[in-house]
mmCIF file of C-alpha atoms in Angstrom:
data_model
loop_
_atom_site.group_PDB
_atom_site.id
_atom_site.type_symbol
_atom_site.label_atom_id
_atom_site.label_comp_id
_atom_site.label_asym_id
_atom_site.label_seq_id
_atom_site.Cartn_x
_atom_site.Cartn_y
_atom_site.Cartn_z
ATOM 1 C CA VAL A 292 -86.759 -45.610 12.989
ATOM 2 C CA GLN A 293 -86.450 -42.485 15.102
ATOM 3 C CA LEU A 294 -84.730 -42.770 18.463
ATOM 4 C CA GLN A 295 -85.037 -40.537 21.507
ATOM 5 C CA ALA A 296 -82.592 -41.044 24.365
ATOM 6 C CA SER A 297 -83.266 -39.734 27.849
ATOM 7 C CA GLY A 298 -82.331 -40.211 31.486
ATOM 8 C CA GLY A 299 -78.907 -38.631 31.635
ATOM 9 C CA GLY A 300 -77.799 -36.387 34.457
ATOM 10 C CA LEU A 301 -75.321 -35.767 37.235
ATOM 11 C CA VAL A 302 -74.685 -38.644 39.632
ATOM 12 C CA GLN A 303 -72.106 -39.440 42.285
ATOM 13 C CA ALA A 304 -69.630 -42.245 41.813
ATOM 14 C CA GLY A 305 -70.953 -45.561 43.047
ATOM 15 C CA ASN A 306 -74.565 -44.717 42.313
ATOM 16 C CA SER A 307 -76.864 -45.920 39.551
ATOM 17 C CA LEU A 308 -78.640 -44.369 36.597
ATOM 18 C CA ARG A 309 -80.980 -45.768 33.955
ATOM 19 C CA LEU A 310 -81.064 -44.435 30.428
ATOM 20 C CA SER A 311 -84.023 -44.974 28.144
ATOM 21 C CA CYS A 312 -84.245 -44.965 24.376
ATOM 22 C CA ALA A 313 -87.723 -44.747 22.902
ATOM 23 C CA ALA A 314 -88.174 -45.709 19.276
ATOM 24 C CA SER A 315 -90.867 -44.783 16.823
ATOM 25 C CA GLY A 316 -92.039 -47.144 14.146
ATOM 26 C CA ARG A 317 -93.551 -50.601 14.160
ATOM 27 C CA THR A 318 -90.330 -52.395 13.252
ATOM 28 C CA PHE A 319 -88.445 -51.692 16.497
ATOM 29 C CA SER A 320 -88.657 -55.329 17.529
ATOM 30 C CA SER A 321 -86.724 -56.411 14.437
ATOM 31 C CA TYR A 322 -83.649 -54.294 15.189
ATOM 32 C CA THR A 323 -80.557 -54.942 17.217
ATOM 33 C CA MET A 324 -80.199 -52.047 19.643
ATOM 34 C CA GLY A 325 -76.954 -50.653 20.960
ATOM 35 C CA TRP A 326 -75.572 -48.031 23.280
ATOM 36 C CA PHE A 327 -72.420 -46.095 22.539
ATOM 37 C CA ARG A 328 -70.722 -43.243 24.362
ATOM 38 C CA GLN A 329 -68.353 -40.425 23.626
ATOM 39 C CA ALA A 330 -66.294 -38.787 26.332
ATOM 40 C CA PRO A 331 -64.832 -35.294 25.867
ATOM 41 C CA GLY A 332 -61.854 -35.428 23.548
ATOM 42 C CA LYS A 333 -62.304 -39.117 22.799
ATOM 43 C CA GLU A 334 -63.792 -41.152 20.002
ATOM 44 C CA ARG A 335 -67.194 -42.752 20.254
ATOM 45 C CA GLU A 336 -66.985 -46.220 21.745
ATOM 46 C CA PHE A 337 -69.203 -49.256 22.021
ATOM 47 C CA VAL A 338 -70.927 -49.849 25.358
ATOM 48 C CA ALA A 339 -73.544 -52.586 24.945
ATOM 49 C CA THR A 340 -75.822 -54.254 22.435
ATOM 50 C CA ILE A 341 -78.874 -56.510 22.514
ATOM 51 C CA SER A 342 -80.336 -58.646 19.741
ATOM 52 C CA TRP A 343 -83.855 -58.083 18.447
ATOM 53 C CA SER A 344 -85.226 -60.930 20.567
ATOM 54 C CA GLY A 345 -83.255 -60.037 23.659
ATOM 55 C CA ASP A 346 -81.600 -63.451 23.642
ATOM 56 C CA TYR A 347 -78.104 -62.101 23.055
ATOM 57 C CA THR A 348 -76.238 -59.279 24.720
ATOM 58 C CA ASP A 349 -72.670 -58.050 24.515
ATOM 59 C CA TYR A 350 -70.798 -55.529 26.633
ATOM 60 C CA ALA A 351 -67.582 -53.597 26.508
ATOM 61 C CA ASP A 352 -65.085 -54.917 29.032
ATOM 62 C CA SER A 353 -65.102 -51.557 30.812
ATOM 63 C CA VAL A 354 -68.792 -51.880 31.731
ATOM 64 C CA LYS A 355 -69.253 -55.638 32.001
ATOM 65 C CA ASP A 356 -70.819 -56.679 35.321
ATOM 66 C CA ARG A 357 -71.899 -53.072 35.975
ATOM 67 C CA PHE A 358 -74.218 -52.234 33.057
ATOM 68 C CA THR A 359 -77.137 -54.135 31.564
ATOM 69 C CA ILE A 360 -79.178 -53.511 28.406
ATOM 70 C CA PRO A 361 -82.741 -54.746 28.743
ATOM 71 C CA ARG A 362 -85.354 -54.033 26.101
ATOM 72 C CA ASP A 363 -89.136 -53.981 26.067
ATOM 73 C CA ASN A 364 -90.409 -54.563 22.540
ATOM 74 C CA ALA A 365 -93.993 -53.932 23.613
ATOM 75 C CA LYS A 366 -92.959 -50.406 24.633
ATOM 76 C CA ASN A 367 -90.497 -49.871 21.777
ATOM 77 C CA THR A 368 -87.873 -49.035 24.354
ATOM 78 C CA VAL A 369 -84.361 -50.138 25.190
ATOM 79 C CA TYR A 370 -82.667 -49.249 28.439
ATOM 80 C CA LEU A 371 -79.160 -48.985 29.779
ATOM 81 C CA GLN A 372 -79.038 -49.762 33.477
ATOM 82 C CA MET A 373 -75.802 -48.388 34.839
ATOM 83 C CA ASN A 374 -74.666 -49.438 38.305
ATOM 84 C CA SER A 375 -71.523 -48.680 40.301
ATOM 85 C CA LEU A 376 -70.826 -45.665 38.136
ATOM 86 C CA LYS A 377 -67.305 -44.305 37.895
ATOM 87 C CA PRO A 378 -66.027 -40.864 36.872
ATOM 88 C CA GLU A 379 -64.612 -42.458 33.708
ATOM 89 C CA ASP A 380 -68.179 -43.309 32.668
ATOM 90 C CA THR A 381 -68.785 -39.605 32.081
ATOM 91 C CA ALA A 382 -69.810 -39.183 28.438
ATOM 92 C CA VAL A 383 -72.628 -38.466 26.051
ATOM 93 C CA TYR A 384 -74.525 -41.717 25.591
ATOM 94 C CA TYR A 385 -76.166 -42.582 22.277
ATOM 95 C CA CYS A 386 -78.619 -45.305 21.429
ATOM 96 C CA ALA A 387 -78.633 -46.786 17.955
ATOM 97 C CA ALA A 388 -80.398 -49.400 15.847
ATOM 98 C CA ALA A 389 -78.875 -51.919 13.466
ATOM 99 C CA GLU A 390 -80.278 -54.597 11.179
ATOM 100 C CA TYR A 391 -77.996 -57.278 12.570
ATOM 101 C CA TYR A 392 -76.246 -58.152 15.808
ATOM 102 C CA THR A 393 -72.968 -56.252 16.022
ATOM 103 C CA ARG A 394 -70.877 -53.973 18.203
ATOM 104 C CA THR A 395 -69.513 -52.040 15.209
ATOM 105 C CA ALA A 396 -70.755 -48.442 15.206
ATOM 106 C CA GLY A 397 -70.592 -48.169 11.430
ATOM 107 C CA ALA A 398 -73.191 -50.906 11.084
ATOM 108 C CA TYR A 399 -75.833 -48.955 13.003
ATOM 109 C CA ASP A 400 -78.237 -47.170 10.689
ATOM 110 C CA TYR A 401 -80.197 -45.047 13.117
ATOM 111 C CA TRP A 402 -78.971 -42.926 16.017
ATOM 112 C CA GLY A 403 -80.567 -41.000 18.828
ATOM 113 C CA GLN A 404 -79.500 -37.503 19.790
ATOM 114 C CA GLY A 405 -77.475 -38.451 22.863
ATOM 115 C CA THR A 406 -77.901 -37.841 26.571
ATOM 116 C CA LEU A 407 -75.157 -36.556 28.869
ATOM 117 C CA VAL A 408 -74.086 -38.571 31.895
ATOM 118 C CA THR A 409 -71.741 -36.914 34.363
ATOM 119 C CA VAL A 410 -70.296 -38.921 37.229
ATOM 120 C CA SER A 411 -68.695 -36.927 40.023
ATOM 121 C CA SER A 412 -66.025 -38.363 42.310
#
C-alpha cells in the first residue's frame, strides 16, 4: 500500500482544515488507517485511527471533539477533519495503514510522506 497525504497548510487558530490520504492498491479497505503527527522537537504522536469498516474510531485526548477521521473505501481515501485548530496542533501530519485496529505507531506497516500543518495564533 502506498499512501499520499495532502491538504496541509497555514491556517489561523479557530479555523478548520481537512487532510486527505489517498492509497494505492486494492486492499485499502482491509486496513486500519491512522493519523499521527510530529511537532518540531517532539516525538511522533498518535492522533486518530479508524477500523477497516469505519465502525470504530479512536482519538487522542488532545484532539477529541475537534477532529474526526472519516474514510471512503470506494475512493481509497481517509481524511482528517480538523476543527477549532490551535497553535499546538502545528505539526507534520502522517497517515499510516495497519493490519489491525491499534493506536500504536509501531504496528503501522505503511506510512505516507507527511503534510505540514501550521496554525497561527
